[in-house]
Coordinates of C-alpha atoms in Angstrom, one line a residue:
M1416 CA 85.6 99.9 104.2
A1417 CA 85.5 97.3 101.3
G1418 CA 88.8 96.2 102.1
R1419 CA 88.3 95.5 105.5
V1420 CA 84.7 93.9 105.2
L1421 CA 86.4 91.7 102.7
F1422 CA 89.4 90.5 104.7
V1423 CA 87.0 90.3 108.0
T1424 CA 84.7 87.9 106.0
I1425 CA 87.6 85.2 105.3
G1426 CA 90.3 86.4 107.4
L1427 CA 89.3 83.9 110.7
I1428 CA 88.7 80.9 108.6
Y1429 CA 91.8 81.5 106.6
F1430 CA 94.0 81.7 109.7
T1431 CA 92.4 79.1 111.8
V1432 CA 91.9 76.4 109.0
S1433 CA 94.0 77.0 106.3
V1434 CA 97.1 78.6 108.0
G1435 CA 96.5 76.4 111.4
I1436 CA 96.5 79.0 114.0
P1437 CA 94.4 78.0 116.9
A1438 CA 91.1 80.5 116.7
V1439 CA 91.7 81.6 120.2
Q1440 CA 95.0 82.6 119.8
V1441 CA 93.7 84.6 116.6
G1442 CA 91.0 86.6 119.0
A1443 CA 93.7 87.4 121.4
V1444 CA 95.8 89.1 118.9
L1445 CA 92.8 90.9 117.4
T1446 CA 92.0 92.1 121.0
F1447 CA 95.6 93.0 121.3
A1448 CA 95.9 95.1 118.4
G1449 CA 92.6 96.8 119.0
G1450 CA 93.6 97.8 122.7
I1451 CA 96.8 99.3 120.9
S1452 CA 95.1 101.1 118.3
I1453 CA 93.2 103.1 121.2
V1454 CA 96.2 105.1 121.5
V1455 CA 97.0 105.8 118.0
G1456 CA 94.7 109.1 117.8
V1457 CA 96.8 111.7 119.5
P1458 CA 100.0 110.8 117.5
V1459 CA 98.0 110.8 114.4
A1460 CA 96.7 114.5 115.0
R1461 CA 100.4 115.6 115.8
L1462 CA 101.4 114.2 112.7
S1463 CA 98.6 115.8 110.7
D1464 CA 99.5 119.2 112.3
L1465 CA 102.9 118.7 111.0
F1466 CA 102.3 117.5 107.3
G1467 CA 98.7 118.0 106.6
S1468 CA 95.7 115.3 107.1
R1469 CA 95.9 114.2 103.5
P1470 CA 99.4 112.9 103.3
V1471 CA 98.6 111.1 106.5
L1472 CA 95.9 109.4 105.3
V1473 CA 97.7 108.3 102.1
A1474 CA 100.4 106.8 104.0
A1475 CA 98.0 105.1 106.2
M1476 CA 96.2 103.6 103.5
L1477 CA 99.6 102.5 102.0
G1478 CA 100.3 100.9 105.2
Q1479 CA 96.8 98.8 105.2
S1480 CA 97.6 97.7 101.7
L1481 CA 101.2 96.5 102.0
G1482 CA 100.3 94.9 105.8
T1483 CA 97.4 92.9 104.2
A1484 CA 99.4 91.9 101.1
A1485 CA 101.7 90.4 103.6
Y1486 CA 99.6 88.4 105.2
V1487 CA 100.1 85.8 102.2
V1488 CA 103.4 85.2 103.9
A1489 CA 102.4 84.9 107.4
K1490 CA 102.4 81.4 108.4
N1491 CA 103.0 81.6 112.2
L1492 CA 101.4 83.2 114.9
I1493 CA 104.3 85.8 115.7
A1494 CA 104.2 86.6 112.0
Y1495 CA 100.4 87.1 111.9
A1496 CA 100.1 89.1 115.2
T1497 CA 102.9 91.5 113.9
I1498 CA 101.1 92.1 110.7
T1499 CA 97.7 92.3 112.3
I1500 CA 98.9 95.3 114.7
V1501 CA 100.7 97.1 111.7
V1502 CA 97.1 96.9 109.8
T1503 CA 95.2 97.6 112.7
V1504 CA 97.1 100.7 113.9
C1505 CA 97.3 102.0 110.3
G1506 CA 93.5 101.6 110.0
R1507 CA 92.9 103.7 113.1
A1508 CA 95.4 106.0 112.0
A1509 CA 93.4 106.3 108.4
H1510 CA 90.2 106.9 110.3
A1511 CA 91.6 109.7 112.2
A1512 CA 93.0 111.4 109.2
K1513 CA 90.1 110.7 107.2
G1514 CA 87.7 112.5 109.8
A1515 CA 90.2 115.6 109.5
V1516 CA 90.5 115.8 105.9
M1517 CA 86.4 115.3 105.7
G1518 CA 86.4 118.6 108.2
A1519 CA 88.3 120.3 105.9
V1520 CA 86.7 119.2 102.4
L1521 CA 83.0 119.0 103.4
V1522 CA 82.1 122.3 104.6
G1523 CA 78.8 124.3 104.9
E1524 CA 75.1 123.3 105.8
E1525 CA 75.4 120.3 103.3
R1526 CA 78.1 118.5 105.3
T1527 CA 76.2 116.1 107.2
V1528 CA 74.2 115.1 104.1
N1529 CA 77.5 114.7 101.7
R1530 CA 79.0 112.5 104.6
S1531 CA 75.7 110.4 104.8
R1532 CA 76.1 109.8 101.1
I1533 CA 79.6 108.6 101.7
R1534 CA 78.1 106.5 104.4
S1535 CA 75.6 104.8 102.1
W1536 CA 78.4 104.1 99.5
S1537 CA 80.7 102.9 101.8
N1538 CA 77.9 100.4 103.0
A1539 CA 77.0 99.4 99.2
A1540 CA 80.8 98.3 98.6
A1541 CA 80.8 96.6 101.8
V1542 CA 77.7 94.4 100.7
L1543 CA 79.7 93.7 97.5
A1544 CA 82.8 92.8 99.3
A1545 CA 81.2 90.3 101.9
G1546 CA 79.3 88.8 98.8
S1547 CA 82.7 88.1 97.4
G1548 CA 84.0 86.8 101.0
A1549 CA 81.0 84.6 100.7
W1550 CA 81.6 83.4 97.7
V1551 CA 85.2 82.5 99.0
L1552 CA 84.3 80.4 101.8
H1553 CA 81.7 78.3 99.7
V1554 CA 84.8 77.6 97.6
N1555 CA 87.0 76.9 100.5
E1556 CA 90.3 76.6 98.5
H1557 CA 93.7 78.0 99.6
W1558 CA 94.1 79.7 96.3
A1559 CA 90.8 81.5 96.7
Y1560 CA 91.7 82.9 100.3
L1561 CA 95.1 84.4 98.6
V1562 CA 93.2 85.9 95.9
A1563 CA 90.5 87.6 98.4
I1564 CA 93.6 88.8 100.2
G1565 CA 95.2 90.3 97.3
C1566 CA 91.8 91.9 96.4
S1567 CA 91.8 93.1 99.7
A1568 CA 95.1 94.8 99.4
S1569 CA 94.5 96.2 96.0
I1570 CA 91.4 98.0 97.5
F1571 CA 93.2 99.6 100.1
L1572 CA 96.1 100.8 97.7
F1573 CA 93.0 102.3 95.0
A1574 CA 91.6 104.0 98.4
A1575 CA 95.2 105.5 98.9
Y1576 CA 95.4 106.6 95.4
V1577 CA 91.8 108.3 95.6
S1578 CA 93.1 110.0 98.7
A1579 CA 96.0 111.5 97.1
L1580 CA 93.3 112.8 94.3
L1581 CA 91.4 114.8 97.0
P1582 CA 91.8 118.8 96.9
H1583 CA 94.7 120.0 98.6
T1584 CA 94.2 121.6 102.0
S1585 CA 97.0 123.8 103.6
R1586 CA 98.0 122.8 106.9
P1587 CA 95.5 124.9 109.3
E1588 CA 96.8 127.8 110.8
R1589 CA 96.3 127.6 114.6
P1590 CA 95.5 130.6 116.8
A1591 CA 98.1 131.8 118.8
D1592 CA 96.5 130.9 122.3
A1593 CA 95.5 127.3 121.0
S1594 CA 97.2 124.4 122.5
R1595 CA 98.8 121.5 120.8
L1596 CA 96.6 119.1 122.8
G1597 CA 93.8 121.6 123.8
V1598 CA 91.4 118.8 123.1
L1599 CA 92.2 117.1 126.3
R1600 CA 91.1 120.3 128.0
D1601 CA 88.0 120.5 126.4
R1602 CA 85.6 118.7 129.0
P1603 CA 82.3 119.0 126.7
F1604 CA 83.8 117.6 123.8
I1605 CA 85.2 114.7 126.3
A1606 CA 81.7 114.2 127.7
L1607 CA 80.5 114.0 123.9
T1608 CA 83.4 111.6 123.1
V1609 CA 82.3 109.4 126.0
I1610 CA 78.5 109.3 124.8
D1611 CA 79.5 108.6 121.5
A1612 CA 81.6 105.5 122.8
L1613 CA 78.6 104.3 124.5
F1614 CA 76.4 104.4 121.5
T1615 CA 79.2 102.6 119.5
L1616 CA 78.2 99.5 121.7
Q1617 CA 75.4 99.1 119.1
M1618 CA 77.9 97.4 116.9
G1619 CA 78.4 94.8 118.9
L1620 CA 74.3 94.0 118.9
L1621 CA 74.7 93.5 115.3
E1622 CA 77.1 90.6 115.8
I1623 CA 75.7 88.8 118.1
L1624 CA 72.4 89.4 116.6
P1625 CA 72.4 86.0 114.5
L1626 CA 73.3 84.0 117.7
W1627 CA 70.7 85.9 119.7
V1628 CA 68.0 84.7 117.0
A1629 CA 69.5 80.9 116.4
E1630 CA 69.6 79.9 120.2
H1631 CA 67.2 82.5 122.2
T1632 CA 64.2 83.0 119.9
G1633 CA 61.8 80.7 118.2
A1634 CA 62.3 82.4 114.8
P1635 CA 63.7 80.3 111.9
R1636 CA 67.8 80.4 111.9
W1637 CA 68.0 82.5 108.7
M1638 CA 66.3 85.0 109.9
G1639 CA 69.6 86.5 111.9
G1640 CA 71.3 87.0 108.3
V1641 CA 68.1 88.6 106.7
L1642 CA 67.9 91.0 109.9
F1643 CA 71.8 92.0 109.2
G1644 CA 71.3 92.3 105.5
L1645 CA 68.1 94.4 106.0
N1646 CA 70.1 96.9 108.3
T1647 CA 72.8 97.3 105.5
V1648 CA 70.5 97.9 102.7
M1649 CA 68.4 100.5 104.8
V1650 CA 71.5 102.4 105.6
V1651 CA 72.6 102.4 102.0
F1652 CA 69.3 103.8 100.8
L1653 CA 68.0 105.7 103.5
Q1654 CA 71.3 107.3 105.4
A1655 CA 71.0 110.4 103.3
R1656 CA 67.4 110.7 104.1
A1657 CA 67.6 110.5 107.8
S1658 CA 70.6 113.0 108.1
R1659 CA 68.3 115.7 106.3
G1660 CA 67.3 117.4 109.4
V1661 CA 70.7 117.4 111.0
T1662 CA 72.0 120.7 110.0
D1663 CA 73.4 122.1 113.1
L1664 CA 74.9 121.3 116.8
G1665 CA 71.1 122.1 117.9
S1666 CA 69.4 119.8 115.5
A1667 CA 72.2 117.2 116.2
G1668 CA 71.7 117.2 119.8
I1669 CA 68.2 116.5 119.3
A1670 CA 68.8 113.8 116.7
N1671 CA 71.2 111.9 119.1
R1672 CA 68.4 112.0 122.0
R1673 CA 65.9 110.4 119.3
A1674 CA 68.4 107.8 118.4
G1675 CA 68.6 106.8 122.3
V1676 CA 65.0 106.4 122.4
L1677 CA 64.9 104.3 119.3
L1678 CA 67.4 102.2 120.2
F1679 CA 66.1 101.5 123.5
G1680 CA 62.8 100.4 122.1
A1681 CA 64.4 98.3 119.4
C1682 CA 66.6 96.6 122.5
V1683 CA 63.0 96.0 124.4
L1684 CA 61.7 94.3 121.2
F1685 CA 65.0 92.4 120.8
G1686 CA 64.7 91.1 124.1
L1687 CA 61.0 90.8 124.2
A1688 CA 61.5 88.2 120.8
G1689 CA 63.1 85.9 123.2
Q1690 CA 60.1 85.6 125.5
Y1691 CA 57.3 85.4 123.1
V1692 CA 58.3 82.3 120.6
S1693 CA 55.0 82.8 118.5
L1694 CA 55.6 86.5 117.8
A1695 CA 59.3 86.3 117.3
A1696 CA 59.5 87.0 113.8
F1697 CA 57.5 90.0 113.9
L1698 CA 59.4 91.5 117.0
L1699 CA 62.5 90.6 115.2
V1700 CA 61.7 92.5 112.3
G1701 CA 60.1 95.6 113.9
A1702 CA 63.2 95.8 116.4
A1703 CA 65.4 95.7 113.2
L1704 CA 63.6 98.5 111.6
V1705 CA 63.4 100.8 114.6
F1706 CA 67.3 99.9 115.4
V1707 CA 68.6 100.8 111.9
W1708 CA 66.7 104.5 111.9
G1709 CA 68.1 105.2 115.6
E1710 CA 71.3 103.9 114.0
M1711 CA 71.5 106.5 111.2
L1712 CA 70.2 109.1 113.2
H1713 CA 73.2 108.9 115.6
A1714 CA 75.7 108.6 112.7
A1715 CA 74.3 111.7 111.5
A1716 CA 74.4 113.5 114.8
G1717 CA 77.8 112.2 115.5
W1718 CA 79.2 113.7 112.1
E1719 CA 77.9 117.1 113.0
L1720 CA 79.2 117.5 116.7
S1721 CA 82.5 116.1 115.8
F1722 CA 82.9 118.5 113.2
G1723 CA 80.7 121.5 114.4
L1724 CA 82.3 121.8 117.9
A1725 CA 85.9 121.5 116.5
P1726 CA 87.8 125.0 116.4
E1727 CA 89.1 126.2 113.2
G1728 CA 92.8 125.1 112.8
E1729 CA 92.2 122.1 115.4
H1730 CA 90.0 119.6 113.2
A1731 CA 92.7 117.1 113.3
Q1732 CA 93.3 116.7 117.2
Y1733 CA 89.3 116.8 117.6
Q1734 CA 88.3 114.2 115.1
A1735 CA 91.4 112.2 116.9
M1736 CA 89.8 112.3 120.0
F1737 CA 86.3 111.6 118.8
G1738 CA 87.9 108.7 116.8
T1739 CA 89.4 107.3 119.9
G1740 CA 85.8 107.0 121.7
T1741 CA 84.7 105.1 118.7
T1742 CA 87.5 102.7 119.0
V1743 CA 87.0 102.0 122.9
G1744 CA 83.4 101.4 122.2
L1745 CA 84.2 99.0 119.3
T1746 CA 86.6 97.2 121.4
A1747 CA 84.2 97.0 124.6
A1748 CA 81.3 95.9 122.4
P1749 CA 81.8 92.5 121.9
L1750 CA 82.3 91.8 125.5
V1751 CA 79.3 93.9 126.6
S1752 CA 76.9 92.5 123.9
T1753 CA 78.1 88.5 125.1
A1754 CA 78.3 89.2 128.8
L1755 CA 74.8 91.2 129.1
V1756 CA 72.6 89.8 126.2
L1757 CA 73.7 86.5 125.7
G1758 CA 74.4 85.9 129.1
T1759 CA 71.5 87.3 130.9
G1760 CA 68.8 87.4 127.6
T1761 CA 66.1 89.9 127.8
A1762 CA 67.4 91.8 131.2
G1763 CA 70.5 92.5 129.3
W1764 CA 69.0 93.9 126.2
V1765 CA 66.8 96.2 128.3
I1766 CA 70.2 97.4 130.4
V1767 CA 71.8 98.1 127.0
G1768 CA 68.8 100.0 125.7
A1769 CA 68.7 102.0 128.8
V1770 CA 72.6 103.1 128.3
F1771 CA 71.4 104.4 124.7
L1772 CA 68.6 106.2 126.3
C1773 CA 70.4 107.9 129.1
A1774 CA 73.4 108.8 126.6
G1775 CA 70.9 110.0 124.2
T1776 CA 69.1 112.1 126.8
A1777 CA 72.2 113.8 127.8
T1778 CA 73.4 114.8 124.7
P1779 CA 71.3 118.0 124.2
W1780 CA 72.4 119.3 127.8
V1781 CA 76.1 118.4 126.8
V1782 CA 75.7 120.4 123.8
R1783 CA 74.5 123.4 125.7
W1784 CA 77.6 123.1 127.9
A1785 CA 80.1 123.1 124.8
L1786 CA 78.5 126.1 123.5
Q1787 CA 78.6 128.0 126.4
Q1788 CA 82.4 127.3 126.5
R1789 CA 82.6 128.7 123.1
P1790 CA 81.3 132.1 123.2
G1791 CA 83.3 133.3 120.5
H1792 CA 83.2 130.4 118.2
M1793 CA 79.6 129.3 118.1
S1794 CA 76.4 131.1 117.6
P1795 CA 74.0 130.1 120.0
V1796 CA 71.4 127.6 118.6
S1797 CA 68.3 125.9 120.4
V1798 CA 69.2 122.3 121.6
G1799 CA 65.8 121.4 123.1

């Protein structure tokens, strides 16, 4: 994550200002590469079944490292587009393989808590990476951008090395009656994947928050950066605590329902900040605190649901499918956020919040449906 954050922080400025590629073309390449990466999940699952998830993860990390390093020789649109597609696809493959590796390595009741600790550490590293990127932008020299690109590539290389040191997990033994793509016929899991994709739209809200603060509220412009930093710091220190109550599928469904309520409330507060100038700062801080707690509950619920509902021996394809929903949500998030929130103002915030509320409300019912489809795989739990 740190390698990606460092590059994202400086990448747009480097290629538009230093290399001279128009911003609209850079944006088009990023959108196209993101669209291609949506279909990577299923092939990665197949490769994980053939060779194991850890080798696929290491290979994908190496691909990200080499691709990022190649950016230093990208001097035109074609080179930039080619490298970006490779790096984006490798990143998507790494994300899918990582989920399968975690499903095999992180086991037991502490699985979600341990996963939350990993997220906290990742966010802490991302803060340092973003700070380094900010320094590079301040220096604004060609050599500084090249050093940052080299550091980003090195971080991916180090991640590949660490991944290679993970405990070896044997290739999963598939049940005799299991299909290679059985997840495509698992309708409850597909429904949960759609729900997670809807929740992922929250990431687009974080991206446009500084612009909303600056142009649509009476709060100081710098508050946008403060709110973004507050979100990151709270995730670093509180994600594990927020995840402690999520220990099984039932509690995960309830946590997702609560996340929907909290995110809806946060969206309403963000929207009201654009209506009440004198209270804008207080409304924004309150909204940010409610938002991040909903975000953390959803993250914990997503981990438990994606791992807990995957049959033994089929973690790779289930994690790949769940990750595909995340990718779709991330791809759609910028468009939804700009069109609804920035385009319609307070009403847009309420509409997006209602999406979270509906998605969260539906989660316990879908979990119950999933458990009914798995009489021999799961023990019944209360889903509220």
